[in-house]
Coordinates of C-alpha atoms in Angstrom, one line a residue:
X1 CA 5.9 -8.3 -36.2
X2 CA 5.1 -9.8 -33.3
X3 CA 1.1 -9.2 -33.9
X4 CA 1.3 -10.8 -37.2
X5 CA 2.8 -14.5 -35.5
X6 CA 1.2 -17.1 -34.0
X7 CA -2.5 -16.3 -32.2
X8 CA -2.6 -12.7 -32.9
X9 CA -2.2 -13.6 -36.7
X10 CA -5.5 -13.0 -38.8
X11 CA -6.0 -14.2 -42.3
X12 CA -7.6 -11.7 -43.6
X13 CA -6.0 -9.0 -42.2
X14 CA -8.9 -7.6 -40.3
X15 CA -9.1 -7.8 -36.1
X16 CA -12.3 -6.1 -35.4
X17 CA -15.5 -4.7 -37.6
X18 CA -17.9 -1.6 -36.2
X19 CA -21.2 -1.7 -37.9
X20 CA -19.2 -3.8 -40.9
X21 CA -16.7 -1.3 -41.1
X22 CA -13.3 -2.8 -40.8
X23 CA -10.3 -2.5 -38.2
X24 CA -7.4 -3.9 -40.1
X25 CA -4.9 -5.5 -38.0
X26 CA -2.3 -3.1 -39.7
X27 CA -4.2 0.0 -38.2
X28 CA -3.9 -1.6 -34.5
X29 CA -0.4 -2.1 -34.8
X30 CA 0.3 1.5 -35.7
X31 CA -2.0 3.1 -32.8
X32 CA -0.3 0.7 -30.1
X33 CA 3.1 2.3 -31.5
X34 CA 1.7 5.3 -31.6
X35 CA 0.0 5.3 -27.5
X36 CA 2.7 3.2 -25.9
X37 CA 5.3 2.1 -28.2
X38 CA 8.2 4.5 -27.0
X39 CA 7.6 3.6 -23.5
X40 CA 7.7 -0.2 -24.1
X41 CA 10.5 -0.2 -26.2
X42 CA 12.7 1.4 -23.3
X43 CA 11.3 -0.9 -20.6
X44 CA 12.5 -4.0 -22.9
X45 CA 15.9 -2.4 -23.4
X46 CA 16.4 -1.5 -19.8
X47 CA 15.5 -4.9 -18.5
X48 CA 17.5 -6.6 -21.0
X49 CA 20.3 -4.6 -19.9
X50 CA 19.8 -5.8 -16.3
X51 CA 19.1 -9.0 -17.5
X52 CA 22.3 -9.4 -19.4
X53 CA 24.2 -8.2 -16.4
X54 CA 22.3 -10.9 -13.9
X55 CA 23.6 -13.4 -16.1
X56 CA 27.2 -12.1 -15.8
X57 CA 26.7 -11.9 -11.9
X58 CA 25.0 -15.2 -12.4
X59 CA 22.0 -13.6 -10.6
X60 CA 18.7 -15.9 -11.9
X61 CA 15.2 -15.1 -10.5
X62 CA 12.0 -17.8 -10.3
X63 CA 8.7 -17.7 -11.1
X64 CA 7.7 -18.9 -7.9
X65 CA 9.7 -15.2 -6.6
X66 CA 7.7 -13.4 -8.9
X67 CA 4.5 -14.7 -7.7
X68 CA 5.3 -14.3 -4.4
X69 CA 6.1 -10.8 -4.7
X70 CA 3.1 -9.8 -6.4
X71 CA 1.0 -11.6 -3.8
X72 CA 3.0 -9.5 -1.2
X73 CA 2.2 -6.5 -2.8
X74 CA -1.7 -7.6 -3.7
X75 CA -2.3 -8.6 0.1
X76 CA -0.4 -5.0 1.4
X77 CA -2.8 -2.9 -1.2
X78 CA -5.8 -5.1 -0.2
X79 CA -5.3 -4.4 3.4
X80 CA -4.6 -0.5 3.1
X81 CA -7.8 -0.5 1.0
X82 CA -9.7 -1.9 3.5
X83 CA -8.6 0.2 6.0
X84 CA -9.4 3.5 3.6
X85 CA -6.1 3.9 3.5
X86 CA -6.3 3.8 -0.5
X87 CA -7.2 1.9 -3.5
X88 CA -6.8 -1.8 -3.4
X89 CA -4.6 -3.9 -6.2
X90 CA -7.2 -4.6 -8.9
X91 CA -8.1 -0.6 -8.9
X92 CA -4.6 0.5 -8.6
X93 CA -3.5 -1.6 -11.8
X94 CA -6.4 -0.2 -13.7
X95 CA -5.2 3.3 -12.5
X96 CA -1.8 2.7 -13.6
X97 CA -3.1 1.3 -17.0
X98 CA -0.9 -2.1 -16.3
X99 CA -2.0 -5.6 -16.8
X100 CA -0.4 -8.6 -14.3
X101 CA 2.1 -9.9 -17.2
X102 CA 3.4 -6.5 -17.0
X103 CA 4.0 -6.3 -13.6
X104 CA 5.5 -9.9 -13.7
X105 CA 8.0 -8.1 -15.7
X106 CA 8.8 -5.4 -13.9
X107 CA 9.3 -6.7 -11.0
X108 CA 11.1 -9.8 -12.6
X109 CA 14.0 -7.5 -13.5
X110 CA 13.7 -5.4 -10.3
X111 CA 14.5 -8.6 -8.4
X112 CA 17.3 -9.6 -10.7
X113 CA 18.4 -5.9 -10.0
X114 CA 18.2 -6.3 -6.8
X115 CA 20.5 -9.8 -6.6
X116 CA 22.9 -7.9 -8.4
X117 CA 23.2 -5.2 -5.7
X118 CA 22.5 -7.3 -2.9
X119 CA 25.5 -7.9 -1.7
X120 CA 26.8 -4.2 -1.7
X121 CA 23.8 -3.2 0.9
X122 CA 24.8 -3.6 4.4
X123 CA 23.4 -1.7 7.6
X124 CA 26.1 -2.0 10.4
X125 CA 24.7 -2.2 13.8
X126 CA 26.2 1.5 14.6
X127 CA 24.8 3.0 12.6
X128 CA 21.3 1.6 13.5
X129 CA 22.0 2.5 17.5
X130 CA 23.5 6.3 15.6
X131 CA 20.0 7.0 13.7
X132 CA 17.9 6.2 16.8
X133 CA 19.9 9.0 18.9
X134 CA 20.0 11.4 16.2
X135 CA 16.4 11.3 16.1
X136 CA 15.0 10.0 19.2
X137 CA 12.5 13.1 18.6
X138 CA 10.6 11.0 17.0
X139 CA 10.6 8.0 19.0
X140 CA 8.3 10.2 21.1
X141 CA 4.8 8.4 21.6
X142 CA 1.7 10.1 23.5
X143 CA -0.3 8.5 26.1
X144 CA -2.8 6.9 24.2
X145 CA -6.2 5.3 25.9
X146 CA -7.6 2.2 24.3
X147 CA -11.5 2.6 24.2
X148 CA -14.8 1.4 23.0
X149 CA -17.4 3.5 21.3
X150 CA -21.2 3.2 21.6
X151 CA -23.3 5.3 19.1
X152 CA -27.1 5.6 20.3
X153 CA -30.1 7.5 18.1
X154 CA -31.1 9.6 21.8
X155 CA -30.5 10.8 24.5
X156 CA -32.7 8.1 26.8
X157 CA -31.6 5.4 25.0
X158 CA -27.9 6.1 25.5
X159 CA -28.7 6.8 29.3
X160 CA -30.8 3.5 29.9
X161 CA -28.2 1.4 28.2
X162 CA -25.6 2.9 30.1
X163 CA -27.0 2.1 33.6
X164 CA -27.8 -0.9 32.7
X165 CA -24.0 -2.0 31.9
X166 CA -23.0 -0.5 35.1
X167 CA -25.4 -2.6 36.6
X168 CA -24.8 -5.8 35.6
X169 CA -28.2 -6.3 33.3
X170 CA -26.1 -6.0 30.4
X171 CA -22.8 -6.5 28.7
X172 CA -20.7 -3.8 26.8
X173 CA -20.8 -6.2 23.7
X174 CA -24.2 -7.3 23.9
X175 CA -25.2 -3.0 24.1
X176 CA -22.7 -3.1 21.1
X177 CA -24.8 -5.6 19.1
X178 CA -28.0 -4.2 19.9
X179 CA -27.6 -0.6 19.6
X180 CA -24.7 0.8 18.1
X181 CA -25.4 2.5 15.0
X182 CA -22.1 2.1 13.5
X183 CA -22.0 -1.4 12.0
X184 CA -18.2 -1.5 11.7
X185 CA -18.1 -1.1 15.5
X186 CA -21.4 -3.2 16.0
X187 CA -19.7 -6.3 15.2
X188 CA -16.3 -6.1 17.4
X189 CA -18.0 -4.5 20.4
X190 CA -17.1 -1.0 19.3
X191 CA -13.5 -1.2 19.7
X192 CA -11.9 2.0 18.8
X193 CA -7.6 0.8 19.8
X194 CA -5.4 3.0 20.5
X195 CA -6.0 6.8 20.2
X196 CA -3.5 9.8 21.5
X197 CA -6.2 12.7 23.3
X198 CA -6.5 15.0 19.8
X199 CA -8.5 17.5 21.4
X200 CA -11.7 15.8 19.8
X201 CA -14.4 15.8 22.3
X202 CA -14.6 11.9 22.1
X203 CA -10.8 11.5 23.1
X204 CA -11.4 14.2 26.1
X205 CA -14.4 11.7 27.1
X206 CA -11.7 9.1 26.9
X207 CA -9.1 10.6 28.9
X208 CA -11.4 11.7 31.6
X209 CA -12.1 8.7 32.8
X210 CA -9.6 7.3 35.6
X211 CA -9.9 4.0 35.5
X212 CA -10.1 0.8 33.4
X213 CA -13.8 -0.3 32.4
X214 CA -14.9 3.4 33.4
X215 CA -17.5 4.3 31.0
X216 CA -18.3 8.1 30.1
X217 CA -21.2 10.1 30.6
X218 CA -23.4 10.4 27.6
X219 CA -21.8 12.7 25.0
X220 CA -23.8 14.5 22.3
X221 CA -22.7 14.3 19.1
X222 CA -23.2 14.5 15.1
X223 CA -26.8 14.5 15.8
X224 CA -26.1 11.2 18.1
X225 CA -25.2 10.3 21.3
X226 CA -22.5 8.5 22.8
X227 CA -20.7 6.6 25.8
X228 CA -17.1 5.8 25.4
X229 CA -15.3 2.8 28.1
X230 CA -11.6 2.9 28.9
X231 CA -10.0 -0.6 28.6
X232 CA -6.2 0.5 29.0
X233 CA -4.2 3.6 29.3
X234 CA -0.7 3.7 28.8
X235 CA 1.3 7.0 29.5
X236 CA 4.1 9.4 27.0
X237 CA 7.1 7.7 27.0
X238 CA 9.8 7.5 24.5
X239 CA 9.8 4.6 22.6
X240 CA 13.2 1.9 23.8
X241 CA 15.6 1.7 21.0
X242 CA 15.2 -2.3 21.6
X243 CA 11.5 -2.2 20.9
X244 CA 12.5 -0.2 17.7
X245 CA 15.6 -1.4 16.2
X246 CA 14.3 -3.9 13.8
X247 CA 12.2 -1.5 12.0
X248 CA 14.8 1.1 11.7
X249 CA 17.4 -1.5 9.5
X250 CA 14.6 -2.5 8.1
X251 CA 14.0 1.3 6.8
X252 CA 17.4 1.9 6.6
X253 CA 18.3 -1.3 4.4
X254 CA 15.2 -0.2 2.1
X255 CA 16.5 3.3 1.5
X256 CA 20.2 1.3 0.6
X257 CA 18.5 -0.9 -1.2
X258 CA 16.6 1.7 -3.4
X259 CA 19.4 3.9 -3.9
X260 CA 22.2 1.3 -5.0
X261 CA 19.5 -0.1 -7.6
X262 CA 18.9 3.6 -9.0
X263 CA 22.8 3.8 -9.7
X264 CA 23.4 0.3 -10.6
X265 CA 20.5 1.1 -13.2
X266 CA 23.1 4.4 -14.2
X267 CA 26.2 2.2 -13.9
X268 CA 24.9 -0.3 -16.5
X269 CA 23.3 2.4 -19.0
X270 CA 26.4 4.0 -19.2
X271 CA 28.4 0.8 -19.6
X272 CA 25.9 -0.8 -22.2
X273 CA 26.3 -0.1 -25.8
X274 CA 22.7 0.2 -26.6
X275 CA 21.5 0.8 -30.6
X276 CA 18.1 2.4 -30.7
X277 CA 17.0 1.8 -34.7
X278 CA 13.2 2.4 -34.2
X279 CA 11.8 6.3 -33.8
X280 CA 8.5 7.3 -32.3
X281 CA 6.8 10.7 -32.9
X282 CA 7.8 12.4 -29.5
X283 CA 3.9 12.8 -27.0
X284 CA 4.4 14.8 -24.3
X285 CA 1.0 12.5 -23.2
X286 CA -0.1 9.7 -24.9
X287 CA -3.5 9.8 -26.0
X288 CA -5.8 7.9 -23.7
X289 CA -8.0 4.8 -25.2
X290 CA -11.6 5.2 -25.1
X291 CA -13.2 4.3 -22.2
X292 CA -16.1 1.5 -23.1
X293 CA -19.8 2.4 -22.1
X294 CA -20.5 1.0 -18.7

């Protein structure tokens, strides 16, 4: 119905032709039932049953929240990407076969969800202060060295540079620039942060050395060599329940927030009187699309 309204509507009947052999707009329809037809009709029936109760709570969500949720979870995916740390947003719809009016919709009626809830999650300051002793195991953090890292192609190399830092000639970032073969670390004079000693022989180099702006002797490799400088050391300590409290209610009013949404979403089922008059043939797994030539 909704394919044969307004700009999806086709006169003749026909929305694509391979080598002049028709695709009749009639044939579409049925396959997008057939792939993803179940699925869509029980997303539109669950978020018009939170919908329907966000208007009884007079709960109301705005575009401009919408947007500003996506962009919160583009920038989050973005960043994690480009730390390696997985696939960035535009990937990671294609992977979950969504397109962005989707996801406007989703999480449209997970925000309405979550104004209907909202009020019922509350984290008392107790038992913030109660998790933290309960678990101060793992408030435990290592000493950790902050260091730089300079990668050379040999052995003579590394050792010329290296006197000639300690000597004045030259600076650590200028060595950096020149020579490091790591690019990444090239351009931020081979900053490595914070790292615990992880038995790796460049975090024993780290640790070795005693004082800050020590630099290491030159360590072979990977098939390179390398000097390593100490910029800061801080010791094992456990971490102050001060330092930490804001992220634990923050974790804790997630994990509240996620589990009064799941049985507000069982609540409402149960309380809805929902009709379903369509059946679908029942897919264990929906036949994927073709992929298109690259």
């Amino acid at each position: 119905v909704l394919l044969s309204t307004g700009a999806w509507a086709q006169k003749d009947g026909i929305v694509a032709k391979v080598n002049d052999q028709p695709i009749t707009e009639q044939a579409f329809q049925a396959t997008l039932l057939d792939w993803f037809g179940k699925e869509v009709f029980e997303e539109i029936i669950q978020a018009k049953v939170i919908e329907q109760a966000a208007e009884r709570a007079k709960v109301t969500v705005t575009d401009e929240q919408v947007e500003e949720r996506v962009r919160t979870l583009q920038l989050a995916m973005d960043a994690q990407a480009e730390a390696g740390q997985g696939d960035g947003f535009a990937v990671w719809l294609v992977q979950k076969r969504m397109t962005l009016a989707n996801l406007r919709s989703r999480l449209r009626t997970e925000l309405l969800l979550e104004g209907i809830v909202k009020d019922q999650v509350k984290v008392a300051p107790e038992e913030v202060s109660s998790y933290y002793e309960r678990n101060r195991a793992r408030f435990q953090e290592p000493a950790m060295v902050n260091a730089c890292l300079i990668t050379f192609k040999t052995k003579e190399q590394a050792e010329q540079v290296r006197e000639q830092i300690i000597k004045g000639e030259k600076t650590w970032a200028e060595a950096s620039a020149d020579y490091n073969l790591n690019p990444d670390l090239m351009k931020n004079g081979g900053e490595l942060g914070w790292m615990p000693d992880d038995g790796t022989p460049l975090a024993k180099a780290a640790f070795a050395l005693e004082r800050d702006g020590d630099i290491s002797p030159v360590i072979p490799l990977n098939n390179a060599f390398h000097i390593i400088k100490r910029q800061d050391r801080k010791n094992a300590r456990t971490i102050p329940f001060e330092e930490t409290r804001a992220d634990i209610e923050t974790a804790m009013m997630e994990k509240k927030m996620m589990d009064a949404k799941r049985e507000q979403r069982v609540a409402l089922n149960k309380a809805a009187h929902i009709e379903r008059l369509m059946e679908f043939a029942d897919h264990s797994i929906a036949p994927a699309p073709a992929t298109p030539a690259q």
